[in-house]
Amino acid sequence: MAILVVEGKDMEEAISRGLEKLGLNRDDAEWQVLSEEEGKVKVKIFRKGEPQRIIKEVVEGFIQKFGAEGSAEVIKRDDGSFYVNIITKDSDGVLIGKGGKNLEALQHLLARMVHRHDKSLEVVIDVSGYRAKKEHTLRARALAFAEEVKRTGREVFFEPLPPSLRRVIHLALQDKEGVRTYTIGEGELKKVVIAPSRR
Amino acid sequence: MKELIEHIAKALVDYPDEVEVREIAGERTIVYELKVGEGDIGKIIGKGGKTAKAIRTIVTAASMKTGKRAVLEILEPAS
């Protein structure tokens, strides 16, 4: 039994109901309050590490059907999302694809497959740390470009990037003084622009 | 490959039992026809065709291993 949503008139009742349904002790479970109203509390409850198990199962099931030999490491990040690093014996290159094209397809499909189990699970798919490295480089470029924009007062355009990578740039510069970021273009041609802040 | 397509499709739809994949082998190309239950087609195609495109990308990637070009046809329900 995977992830349950239970209701109760208060937290205590909801949690004990959930524990009973799952057949778990308090120490073995994790929960998260979804909504809290007068006399009605909704709690999501699951065995500790259950999200990681579900994600690992979905991803490794896929890798196997893909005809690759390997495994997935799942790490919970501070923002609540799960970082999934796939490592295979001989298929890392195929799974990444040219310019990370296949990895983006994997990201889209595996995220949807995980959502079928639980809508709240956010996954970031990587292969052999490719994305992590790319994100690191993008962050460094964003910071360097920001300095250039501040110095010259001119906008700088990034190459078209998928949503997950555009997000990296927006986040890297969201608290940076003197510059702002926005997106232009449509569909797969969306680009991030770094511009001087409006006065 | 047939199993991979079935696996992906079944993991995306509401009615996995209604997923069918037919393999039509040619000399250099294999065509895979994917059929899903009524009402599930949207889950396979996705917003702006994004999911269908991702499945095709993965099918192409997987076909590199087999050496034969794979083409995925998603059948629209006849209604």
CSV table of N, CA and C in Angstrom, one decimal, chain A residues 58 61-62 65-68 90-91 94-95 101-106 108-109 112-113 116 163 188, chain B residues 1 3-4 7-8 11-15 43 46 50-55 57-58 61-62 64-65:
chain,number,residue,atom,x,y,z
A,58,VAL,N,9.6,2.8,-10.4
A,58,VAL,CA,9.1,3.3,-11.8
A,58,VAL,C,10.3,3.5,-12.7
A,61,GLY,N,12.2,0.1,-13.5
A,61,GLY,CA,11.3,-0.7,-14.3
A,61,GLY,C,11.5,-0.2,-15.8
A,62,PHE,N,11.5,1.1,-15.9
A,62,PHE,CA,11.7,1.7,-17.3
A,62,PHE,C,13.1,1.3,-17.9
A,65,LYS,N,13.1,-2.2,-19.2
A,65,LYS,CA,12.4,-2.4,-20.5
A,65,LYS,C,13.1,-1.7,-21.6
A,66,PHE,N,13.9,-0.7,-21.3
A,66,PHE,CA,14.6,0.0,-22.3
A,66,PHE,C,15.7,-0.9,-22.8
A,67,GLY,N,16.0,-1.9,-22.1
A,67,GLY,CA,17.1,-2.8,-22.5
A,67,GLY,C,18.4,-2.5,-21.9
A,68,ALA,N,18.4,-1.7,-20.9
A,68,ALA,CA,19.7,-1.3,-20.3
A,68,ALA,C,19.9,-1.9,-18.9
A,90,ASP,N,26.1,0.5,-19.9
A,90,ASP,CA,26.5,0.9,-21.3
A,90,ASP,C,25.6,1.8,-22.0
A,91,SER,N,24.5,2.3,-21.3
A,91,SER,CA,23.5,3.0,-22.1
A,91,SER,C,23.4,4.5,-21.7
A,94,VAL,N,23.1,6.9,-24.7
A,94,VAL,CA,21.8,6.8,-25.4
A,94,VAL,C,20.7,7.4,-24.6
A,95,LEU,N,20.8,7.3,-23.3
A,95,LEU,CA,19.7,7.8,-22.5
A,95,LEU,C,19.8,9.4,-22.4
A,101,LYS,N,18.8,15.6,-25.4
A,101,LYS,CA,17.4,15.5,-25.9
A,101,LYS,C,16.7,14.3,-25.4
A,102,ASN,N,17.3,13.2,-25.3
A,102,ASN,CA,16.7,11.9,-24.8
A,102,ASN,C,16.4,12.1,-23.3
A,103,LEU,N,17.3,12.7,-22.6
A,103,LEU,CA,17.1,12.9,-21.2
A,103,LEU,C,15.9,13.8,-20.9
A,104,GLU,N,15.7,14.8,-21.8
A,104,GLU,CA,14.4,15.6,-21.6
A,104,GLU,C,13.2,14.8,-21.8
A,105,ALA,N,13.2,13.9,-22.8
A,105,ALA,CA,12.1,13.0,-23.0
A,105,ALA,C,11.9,12.1,-21.8
A,106,LEU,N,13.0,11.6,-21.3
A,106,LEU,CA,12.9,10.7,-20.1
A,106,LEU,C,12.3,11.5,-18.9
A,108,HIS,N,10.2,14.0,-19.0
A,108,HIS,CA,8.8,14.2,-19.2
A,108,HIS,C,8.0,12.9,-18.9
A,109,LEU,N,8.5,11.8,-19.5
A,109,LEU,CA,7.7,10.5,-19.3
A,109,LEU,C,7.8,10.0,-17.9
A,112,ARG,N,5.6,11.9,-15.5
A,112,ARG,CA,4.2,11.5,-15.7
A,112,ARG,C,3.9,10.1,-15.1
A,113,MET,N,4.8,9.2,-15.3
A,113,MET,CA,4.6,7.9,-14.8
A,113,MET,C,4.6,7.9,-13.2
A,116,ARG,N,1.3,9.2,-11.8
A,116,ARG,CA,0.2,8.2,-11.8
A,116,ARG,C,0.1,7.6,-10.4
A,163,PRO,N,12.3,23.6,-20.1
A,163,PRO,CA,11.8,24.3,-18.9
A,163,PRO,C,12.7,24.1,-17.6
A,188,GLU,N,9.5,25.0,-28.1
A,188,GLU,CA,10.9,24.6,-27.9
A,188,GLU,C,11.9,25.7,-28.2
B,1,MET,N,11.3,-3.9,-27.9
B,1,MET,CA,10.7,-2.6,-28.2
B,1,MET,C,9.2,-2.6,-27.9
B,3,GLU,N,7.6,-4.4,-25.9
B,3,GLU,CA,7.4,-4.3,-24.5
B,3,GLU,C,7.6,-3.0,-23.9
B,4,LEU,N,8.6,-2.3,-24.4
B,4,LEU,CA,8.9,-0.9,-23.9
B,4,LEU,C,7.8,0.0,-24.2
B,7,HIS,N,4.9,-0.9,-21.9
B,7,HIS,CA,5.2,-0.5,-20.6
B,7,HIS,C,5.0,1.0,-20.3
B,8,ILE,N,5.5,1.8,-21.3
B,8,ILE,CA,5.3,3.3,-21.1
B,8,ILE,C,3.8,3.6,-21.2
B,11,ALA,N,1.7,2.7,-18.2
B,11,ALA,CA,2.0,3.5,-17.0
B,11,ALA,C,1.4,4.9,-17.1
B,12,LEU,N,0.9,5.3,-18.3
B,12,LEU,CA,0.4,6.7,-18.5
B,12,LEU,C,-1.1,6.7,-18.5
B,13,VAL,N,-1.8,5.6,-18.8
B,13,VAL,CA,-3.2,5.7,-19.1
B,13,VAL,C,-4.1,5.3,-17.8
B,14,ASP,N,-5.4,5.5,-17.9
B,14,ASP,CA,-6.3,5.1,-16.9
B,14,ASP,C,-6.7,3.6,-17.0
B,15,TYR,N,-6.7,3.1,-18.3
B,15,TYR,CA,-7.1,1.7,-18.5
B,15,TYR,C,-6.0,0.9,-19.2
B,43,LYS,N,-3.9,11.2,-22.8
B,43,LYS,CA,-2.8,11.0,-21.8
B,43,LYS,C,-1.5,10.6,-22.6
B,46,GLY,N,-0.6,14.1,-24.8
B,46,GLY,CA,-0.1,15.1,-23.9
B,46,GLY,C,-0.3,16.5,-24.4
B,50,LYS,N,3.3,16.8,-26.5
B,50,LYS,CA,4.6,16.7,-25.8
B,50,LYS,C,4.9,15.3,-25.4
B,51,THR,N,3.9,14.6,-24.9
B,51,THR,CA,4.1,13.2,-24.4
B,51,THR,C,4.4,12.3,-25.6
B,52,ALA,N,3.6,12.4,-26.7
B,52,ALA,CA,3.8,11.6,-27.9
B,52,ALA,C,5.2,11.8,-28.4
B,53,LYS,N,5.6,13.0,-28.4
B,53,LYS,CA,6.9,13.3,-28.9
B,53,LYS,C,8.0,12.7,-28.1
B,54,ALA,N,7.8,12.7,-26.7
B,54,ALA,CA,8.8,12.1,-25.8
B,54,ALA,C,8.8,10.6,-26.0
B,55,ILE,N,7.7,10.0,-26.2
B,55,ILE,CA,7.6,8.5,-26.4
B,55,ILE,C,8.4,8.2,-27.7
B,57,THR,N,10.8,9.9,-29.1
B,57,THR,CA,12.2,10.1,-28.9
B,57,THR,C,12.8,8.9,-28.2
B,58,ILE,N,12.1,8.4,-27.2
B,58,ILE,CA,12.6,7.2,-26.5
B,58,ILE,C,12.7,6.0,-27.4
B,61,ALA,N,15.6,6.3,-29.6
B,61,ALA,CA,16.8,6.0,-28.9
B,61,ALA,C,17.0,4.5,-28.6
B,62,ALA,N,15.9,3.8,-28.3
B,62,ALA,CA,16.0,2.4,-28.0
B,62,ALA,C,16.3,1.6,-29.3
B,64,MET,N,18.2,2.4,-31.6
B,64,MET,CA,19.7,2.5,-31.9
B,64,MET,C,20.4,1.2,-31.5
B,65,LYS,N,19.8,0.6,-30.4
B,65,LYS,CA,20.4,-0.6,-29.9
B,65,LYS,C,20.1,-1.8,-30.8
